[in-house]
Every structure is written in C-alpha cells, then in structure tokens.
C-alpha cells in the first residue's frame, strides 16, 4: 500500500523521501520474487532438473531463510499454536473417540462450512485476478488462518466420525499404520519428491500443470497406505523410527 501511494504521488509530481523510496524498492523486490523474469525461471528450472548438487545449491538460500528468519518470526508461534490445538482436542476427549457421533458431525459440518467457504473465496479471488501479486498478498494475509484452522477441525470431525462409526475398518488400519510410521513417511515424501522432480531422478520440475500435481500427491498417498501396514506386519517400528 505504501509503495502504491508513492507511485501515485510521483505521478502527480511529488518527490519521495528515503523511507518512501525504500517502500517502493521493497515492493519491487517482492514483485520480482513472485513474478520472476523468464531468464530467472529458466535458471531455476535448469538448476532443479540438474543433479543433486545444483538442486541443493539452488534451494539452500530459501531453506536457510525458512529455518531462521521465517521460523522465528512466524513458524515457531504457528507450530506452538497448532500443537496446543492438538493438546486441547486431546484434553477434551475429541481425539480418543469420547465425543458422540453428533458432536463429531457438528465439528465436521461447522469446520468444513467455514473453512472450505473461505478457501473457495481465496482460490476464486486469486484465479480471478490472474494470480496478481497484490490480490494474492491481500487475500492470504486476511483469510489464511480463517480458512485452514476450521478446515483442519473439519478433517478431525470426519476422520473421528468414520472411525467411531466403524466405517472402512481396513482403511482405518492403514491410516493408523501410516501414523505409526509418520517419521519414515515424512522423509519418504521428500525423497520421492526429489526423485520425481529433480535431476536425481525424472527431472519433472516445471513440467506439470497444477492439477497434475494432485495426481502425484494421490499416488504417494496410495503408496504409503500400501507399504506402511506391510512393513509393520514384519517390524515393530518404521525404519526411521527405529533409527531415531
């Protein structure tokens, strides 16, 4: 908003001061990050489709920022808040199946009713703006938590409703096995992603449409739902859990 005000003032002939110039420079940097020029995109694709070393070097700067600046400004408090919601749900008996079927149904309907509505509005606004950076930033800052937190509660209500109702017992056992191997499966997703998208494997980075990425997600889910119970039928822990 500050950058746009400066640009409008300049159009009227006003000279910006140092603070205002900095606001414009900061916003220009954000725009370059969100809409990089074609040559930068080409360099990124080339690096990610290269070998392990080129992909590692390319992502290291972003990883360092996420694990330092972003984590201490946003991630740490977000992680603590999320864990405390889990503690609260446990303390209330929601995660142990102590609620009634009606209670879980209400949690699911209210959670999805709010969360999916907000998420749908976000998606519609962003697509309608043709992925304009201003629209993305303003939408995300205003509604992000209002969309994802209720949706998460809706997921809890749905899963517990299915479990308490005895629906799909085989599927529930597979989900439980995935949960018992959460660390292994978490690492495996990263390894599979590296194999699929970087030059270590198939080098598909930048080649798939958004909707095609969902097929990759579904395939990895199916794979993990299959191998987790198979492994735990033969071992007490997942390999990463055993090593840990």
mmCIF file of C-alpha atoms in Angstrom:
data_model
loop_
_atom_site.group_PDB
_atom_site.id
_atom_site.type_symbol
_atom_site.label_atom_id
_atom_site.label_comp_id
_atom_site.label_asym_id
_atom_site.label_seq_id
_atom_site.Cartn_x
_atom_site.Cartn_y
_atom_site.Cartn_z
ATOM 1 C CA UNK A 1 0.000 0.000 0.000
ATOM 2 C CA UNK A 2 2.858 2.403 0.844
ATOM 3 C CA UNK A 3 4.567 1.684 -2.476
ATOM 4 C CA UNK A 4 1.387 2.319 -4.449
ATOM 5 C CA UNK A 5 0.825 5.612 -2.625
ATOM 6 C CA UNK A 6 4.356 6.726 -3.514
ATOM 7 C CA UNK A 7 3.855 5.788 -7.153
ATOM 8 C CA UNK A 8 0.619 7.774 -7.272
ATOM 9 C CA UNK A 9 2.314 10.749 -5.606
ATOM 10 C CA UNK A 10 5.159 10.602 -8.129
ATOM 11 C CA UNK A 11 2.598 10.619 -10.945
ATOM 12 C CA UNK A 12 1.324 13.925 -9.502
ATOM 13 C CA UNK A 13 4.872 15.319 -9.475
ATOM 14 C CA UNK A 14 5.763 14.811 -5.794
ATOM 15 C CA UNK A 15 9.314 13.740 -4.857
ATOM 16 C CA UNK A 16 9.520 10.744 -2.477
ATOM 17 C CA UNK A 17 11.756 10.778 0.576
ATOM 18 C CA UNK A 18 14.188 7.991 1.544
ATOM 19 C CA UNK A 19 11.585 5.993 3.505
ATOM 20 C CA UNK A 20 9.136 6.132 0.630
ATOM 21 C CA UNK A 21 11.799 5.096 -1.891
ATOM 22 C CA UNK A 22 12.631 2.134 0.333
ATOM 23 C CA UNK A 23 8.962 1.094 0.335
ATOM 24 C CA UNK A 24 8.962 1.113 -3.474
ATOM 25 C CA UNK A 25 12.205 -0.889 -3.610
ATOM 26 C CA UNK A 26 10.854 -3.450 -1.145
ATOM 27 C CA UNK A 27 7.666 -3.867 -3.153
ATOM 28 C CA UNK A 28 9.601 -4.172 -6.425
ATOM 29 C CA UNK A 29 11.703 -6.924 -4.840
ATOM 30 C CA UNK A 30 8.526 -8.736 -3.777
ATOM 31 C CA UNK A 31 7.131 -8.477 -7.297
ATOM 32 C CA UNK A 32 10.345 -9.872 -8.771
ATOM 33 C CA UNK A 33 10.148 -12.788 -6.367
ATOM 34 C CA UNK A 34 6.503 -13.507 -7.156
ATOM 35 C CA UNK A 35 6.758 -12.844 -10.885
ATOM 36 C CA UNK A 36 10.370 -13.502 -11.818
ATOM 37 C CA UNK A 37 11.540 -12.722 -15.369
ATOM 38 C CA UNK A 38 11.767 -15.558 -17.880
ATOM 39 C CA UNK A 39 15.549 -15.868 -17.626
ATOM 40 C CA UNK A 40 15.362 -16.400 -13.843
ATOM 41 C CA UNK A 41 12.655 -19.015 -14.291
ATOM 42 C CA UNK A 42 14.820 -20.787 -16.857
ATOM 43 C CA UNK A 43 17.793 -20.777 -14.456
ATOM 44 C CA UNK A 44 15.652 -22.217 -11.680
ATOM 45 C CA UNK A 45 14.290 -24.989 -13.887
ATOM 46 C CA UNK A 46 17.772 -25.836 -15.132
ATOM 47 C CA UNK A 47 19.166 -25.986 -11.590
ATOM 48 C CA UNK A 48 16.321 -28.134 -10.270
ATOM 49 C CA UNK A 49 16.493 -30.530 -13.196
ATOM 50 C CA UNK A 50 20.235 -30.830 -12.792
ATOM 51 C CA UNK A 51 21.962 -33.178 -10.406
ATOM 52 C CA UNK A 52 21.731 -33.297 -6.634
ATOM 53 C CA UNK A 53 24.363 -30.599 -6.150
ATOM 54 C CA UNK A 54 22.751 -27.987 -8.414
ATOM 55 C CA UNK A 55 19.309 -28.521 -6.861
ATOM 56 C CA UNK A 56 20.789 -28.395 -3.343
ATOM 57 C CA UNK A 57 22.640 -25.152 -4.005
ATOM 58 C CA UNK A 58 19.554 -23.544 -5.537
ATOM 59 C CA UNK A 59 17.191 -24.298 -2.649
ATOM 60 C CA UNK A 60 19.696 -23.711 0.167
ATOM 61 C CA UNK A 61 19.106 -19.939 0.384
ATOM 62 C CA UNK A 62 15.351 -20.366 0.709
ATOM 63 C CA UNK A 63 15.740 -23.219 3.185
ATOM 64 C CA UNK A 64 18.053 -21.133 5.382
ATOM 65 C CA UNK A 65 15.526 -18.274 5.383
ATOM 66 C CA UNK A 66 12.647 -20.608 6.233
ATOM 67 C CA UNK A 67 14.603 -22.246 9.042
ATOM 68 C CA UNK A 68 15.839 -18.960 10.548
ATOM 69 C CA UNK A 69 14.085 -15.654 9.824
ATOM 70 C CA UNK A 70 10.698 -17.094 8.843
ATOM 71 C CA UNK A 71 10.738 -19.682 11.615
ATOM 72 C CA UNK A 72 11.424 -17.200 14.393
ATOM 73 C CA UNK A 73 9.010 -14.566 13.051
ATOM 74 C CA UNK A 74 6.146 -16.862 12.017
ATOM 75 C CA UNK A 75 6.826 -20.580 12.116
ATOM 76 C CA UNK A 76 7.656 -21.031 15.796
ATOM 77 C CA UNK A 77 4.481 -19.400 17.103
ATOM 78 C CA UNK A 78 2.444 -21.109 14.382
ATOM 79 C CA UNK A 79 3.854 -24.512 15.343
ATOM 80 C CA UNK A 80 3.214 -23.919 19.040
ATOM 81 C CA UNK A 81 -0.361 -22.775 18.340
ATOM 82 C CA UNK A 82 -1.038 -25.840 16.196
ATOM 83 C CA UNK A 83 0.339 -28.206 18.840
ATOM 84 C CA UNK A 84 -1.725 -26.502 21.534
ATOM 85 C CA UNK A 85 -4.866 -27.050 19.442
ATOM 86 C CA UNK A 86 -3.953 -30.730 19.347
ATOM 87 C CA UNK A 87 -3.427 -30.738 23.117
ATOM 88 C CA UNK A 88 -6.817 -29.042 23.582
ATOM 89 C CA UNK A 89 -8.587 -31.576 21.358
ATOM 90 C CA UNK A 90 -6.919 -34.381 23.321
ATOM 91 C CA UNK A 91 -7.846 -32.833 26.676
ATOM 92 C CA UNK A 92 -11.451 -32.524 25.504
ATOM 93 C CA UNK A 93 -11.513 -36.194 24.508
ATOM 94 C CA UNK A 94 -12.035 -35.469 20.818
ATOM 95 C CA UNK A 95 -9.021 -37.473 19.653
ATOM 96 C CA UNK A 96 -9.861 -40.512 21.790
ATOM 97 C CA UNK A 97 -13.364 -41.028 20.378
ATOM 98 C CA UNK A 98 -15.123 -39.848 23.539
ATOM 99 C CA UNK A 99 -17.481 -37.484 21.779
ATOM 100 C CA UNK A 100 -20.844 -38.530 20.446
ATOM 101 C CA UNK A 101 -21.455 -39.111 16.758
ATOM 102 C CA UNK A 102 -23.463 -35.906 16.744
ATOM 103 C CA UNK A 103 -20.557 -33.971 18.272
ATOM 104 C CA UNK A 104 -18.158 -35.114 15.557
ATOM 105 C CA UNK A 105 -20.757 -34.425 12.878
ATOM 106 C CA UNK A 106 -21.201 -30.864 14.142
ATOM 107 C CA UNK A 107 -17.419 -30.355 14.266
ATOM 108 C CA UNK A 108 -17.113 -31.615 10.690
ATOM 109 C CA UNK A 109 -20.003 -29.574 9.276
ATOM 110 C CA UNK A 110 -19.094 -26.322 11.033
ATOM 111 C CA UNK A 111 -15.371 -26.749 10.304
ATOM 112 C CA UNK A 112 -15.849 -27.503 6.621
ATOM 113 C CA UNK A 113 -18.665 -24.973 6.295
ATOM 114 C CA UNK A 114 -16.391 -22.137 7.396
ATOM 115 C CA UNK A 115 -13.029 -23.397 6.169
ATOM 116 C CA UNK A 116 -13.994 -24.573 2.693
ATOM 117 C CA UNK A 117 -16.024 -21.408 2.109
ATOM 118 C CA UNK A 118 -13.033 -19.238 2.981
ATOM 119 C CA UNK A 119 -10.649 -21.388 0.912
ATOM 120 C CA UNK A 120 -13.020 -21.292 -2.068
ATOM 121 C CA UNK A 121 -13.233 -17.494 -1.831
ATOM 122 C CA UNK A 122 -9.432 -17.290 -1.678
ATOM 123 C CA UNK A 123 -8.999 -19.500 -4.736
ATOM 124 C CA UNK A 124 -11.699 -17.645 -6.684
ATOM 125 C CA UNK A 125 -10.185 -14.251 -5.840
ATOM 126 C CA UNK A 126 -6.668 -15.293 -6.818
ATOM 127 C CA UNK A 127 -7.645 -17.010 -10.083
ATOM 128 C CA UNK A 128 -9.993 -14.136 -10.990
ATOM 129 C CA UNK A 129 -7.090 -11.702 -10.533
ATOM 130 C CA UNK A 130 -4.916 -13.860 -12.845
ATOM 131 C CA UNK A 131 -2.597 -14.529 -9.895
ATOM 132 C CA UNK A 132 -1.914 -10.841 -9.347
ATOM 133 C CA UNK A 133 0.628 -10.424 -6.508
ATOM 134 C CA UNK A 134 -1.450 -7.756 -4.764
ATOM 135 C CA UNK A 135 -4.526 -9.959 -4.778
ATOM 136 C CA UNK A 136 -2.541 -12.941 -3.526
ATOM 137 C CA UNK A 137 -0.884 -10.992 -0.702
ATOM 138 C CA UNK A 138 -4.033 -9.213 0.483
ATOM 139 C CA UNK A 139 -6.181 -12.361 0.308
ATOM 140 C CA UNK A 140 -3.630 -14.543 2.064
ATOM 141 C CA UNK A 141 -2.904 -12.123 4.896
ATOM 142 C CA UNK A 142 -6.572 -11.549 5.680
ATOM 143 C CA UNK A 143 -8.024 -15.041 5.447
ATOM 144 C CA UNK A 144 -5.261 -17.660 5.725
ATOM 145 C CA UNK A 145 -5.893 -18.805 9.306
ATOM 146 C CA UNK A 146 -9.683 -18.433 8.964
ATOM 147 C CA UNK A 147 -9.568 -20.973 6.142
ATOM 148 C CA UNK A 148 -7.090 -23.568 7.302
ATOM 149 C CA UNK A 149 -7.905 -23.870 11.026
ATOM 150 C CA UNK A 150 -11.636 -24.607 10.586
ATOM 151 C CA UNK A 151 -10.800 -26.972 7.701
ATOM 152 C CA UNK A 152 -8.396 -28.847 9.985
ATOM 153 C CA UNK A 153 -11.176 -29.191 12.580
ATOM 154 C CA UNK A 154 -13.455 -30.463 9.818
ATOM 155 C CA UNK A 155 -10.851 -33.123 8.981
ATOM 156 C CA UNK A 156 -10.745 -34.178 12.649
ATOM 157 C CA UNK A 157 -14.529 -34.440 12.758
ATOM 158 C CA UNK A 158 -14.668 -36.500 9.559
ATOM 159 C CA UNK A 159 -11.902 -38.955 10.488
ATOM 160 C CA UNK A 160 -13.243 -39.492 14.002
ATOM 161 C CA UNK A 161 -16.784 -39.875 12.675
ATOM 162 C CA UNK A 162 -15.639 -42.605 10.273
ATOM 163 C CA UNK A 163 -13.557 -44.297 12.962
ATOM 164 C CA UNK A 164 -16.238 -44.179 15.661
ATOM 165 C CA UNK A 165 -18.862 -45.374 13.190
ATOM 166 C CA UNK A 166 -16.737 -48.369 12.198
ATOM 167 C CA UNK A 167 -16.661 -47.335 8.548
ATOM 168 C CA UNK A 168 -13.954 -48.799 6.352
ATOM 169 C CA UNK A 169 -12.069 -50.669 9.115
ATOM 170 C CA UNK A 170 -9.370 -51.738 6.655
ATOM 171 C CA UNK A 171 -8.800 -48.117 5.635
ATOM 172 C CA UNK A 172 -8.648 -47.072 9.287
ATOM 173 C CA UNK A 173 -5.997 -49.716 9.980
ATOM 174 C CA UNK A 174 -3.957 -48.452 7.032
ATOM 175 C CA UNK A 175 -4.228 -44.861 8.273
ATOM 176 C CA UNK A 176 -3.131 -45.994 11.723
ATOM 177 C CA UNK A 177 -0.099 -47.729 10.190
ATOM 178 C CA UNK A 178 0.824 -44.561 8.293
ATOM 179 C CA UNK A 179 0.615 -42.664 11.586
ATOM 180 C CA UNK A 180 2.842 -45.163 13.391
ATOM 181 C CA UNK A 181 5.435 -44.602 10.638
ATOM 182 C CA UNK A 182 4.948 -40.837 10.451
ATOM 183 C CA UNK A 183 8.664 -40.001 10.552
ATOM 184 C CA UNK A 184 9.548 -42.570 7.892
ATOM 185 C CA UNK A 185 6.688 -41.468 5.653
ATOM 186 C CA UNK A 186 7.572 -37.793 6.096
ATOM 187 C CA UNK A 187 11.136 -38.411 4.959
ATOM 188 C CA UNK A 188 9.971 -40.724 2.191
ATOM 189 C CA UNK A 189 7.764 -37.992 0.726
ATOM 190 C CA UNK A 190 10.801 -35.717 0.473
ATOM 191 C CA UNK A 191 12.879 -38.464 -1.143
ATOM 192 C CA UNK A 192 10.111 -39.310 -3.604
ATOM 193 C CA UNK A 193 9.731 -35.621 -4.431
ATOM 194 C CA UNK A 194 13.450 -35.345 -5.128
ATOM 195 C CA UNK A 195 13.328 -38.479 -7.278
ATOM 196 C CA UNK A 196 10.363 -37.217 -9.306
ATOM 197 C CA UNK A 197 11.183 -33.540 -9.733
ATOM 198 C CA UNK A 198 14.971 -33.104 -9.666
ATOM 199 C CA UNK A 199 17.719 -34.349 -11.924
ATOM 200 C CA UNK A 200 18.444 -37.077 -9.379
ATOM 201 C CA UNK A 201 15.525 -38.910 -10.974
ATOM 202 C CA UNK A 202 12.945 -37.943 -13.590
ATOM 203 C CA UNK A 203 13.516 -34.162 -13.563
ATOM 204 C CA UNK A 204 9.817 -33.216 -13.793
ATOM 205 C CA UNK A 205 10.312 -29.817 -12.133
ATOM 206 C CA UNK A 206 8.301 -27.180 -14.001
ATOM 207 C CA UNK A 207 6.706 -29.687 -16.377
ATOM 208 C CA UNK A 208 3.417 -30.499 -14.628
ATOM 209 C CA UNK A 209 0.255 -28.388 -14.515
ATOM 210 C CA UNK A 210 -1.252 -27.589 -11.128
ATOM 211 C CA UNK A 211 -3.948 -30.250 -11.463
ATOM 212 C CA UNK A 212 -1.350 -32.871 -12.419
ATOM 213 C CA UNK A 213 0.477 -32.297 -9.127
ATOM 214 C CA UNK A 214 -2.583 -33.657 -7.321
ATOM 215 C CA UNK A 215 -2.099 -36.972 -9.141
ATOM 216 C CA UNK A 216 1.422 -37.121 -7.722
ATOM 217 C CA UNK A 217 0.076 -36.449 -4.226
ATOM 218 C CA UNK A 218 -2.570 -39.170 -4.596
ATOM 219 C CA UNK A 219 -0.015 -41.674 -5.911
ATOM 220 C CA UNK A 220 2.330 -41.070 -2.957
ATOM 221 C CA UNK A 221 -0.584 -41.406 -0.513
ATOM 222 C CA UNK A 222 -1.614 -44.740 -2.073
ATOM 223 C CA UNK A 223 1.975 -45.969 -1.972
ATOM 224 C CA UNK A 224 2.359 -45.102 1.704
ATOM 225 C CA UNK A 225 -1.027 -46.575 2.618
ATOM 226 C CA UNK A 226 0.175 -49.789 0.994
ATOM 227 C CA UNK A 227 3.712 -50.069 2.338
ATOM 228 C CA UNK A 228 3.088 -48.938 5.945
ATOM 229 C CA UNK A 229 0.935 -51.912 7.030
ATOM 230 C CA UNK A 230 3.153 -54.286 5.024
ATOM 231 C CA UNK A 231 6.251 -53.059 6.881
ATOM 232 C CA UNK A 232 4.633 -53.044 10.334
ATOM 233 C CA UNK A 233 3.403 -56.606 9.833
ATOM 234 C CA UNK A 234 7.095 -57.574 9.802
ATOM 235 C CA UNK A 235 8.693 -54.955 12.075
ATOM 236 C CA UNK A 236 7.699 -53.169 15.280
ATOM 237 C CA UNK A 237 8.892 -49.732 14.059
ATOM 238 C CA UNK A 238 9.315 -47.931 10.773
ATOM 239 C CA UNK A 239 12.992 -47.728 9.695
ATOM 240 C CA UNK A 240 13.354 -44.028 10.573
ATOM 241 C CA UNK A 241 11.529 -44.517 13.890
ATOM 242 C CA UNK A 242 13.850 -47.418 14.753
ATOM 243 C CA UNK A 243 16.917 -45.354 13.900
ATOM 244 C CA UNK A 244 15.629 -42.393 15.920
#
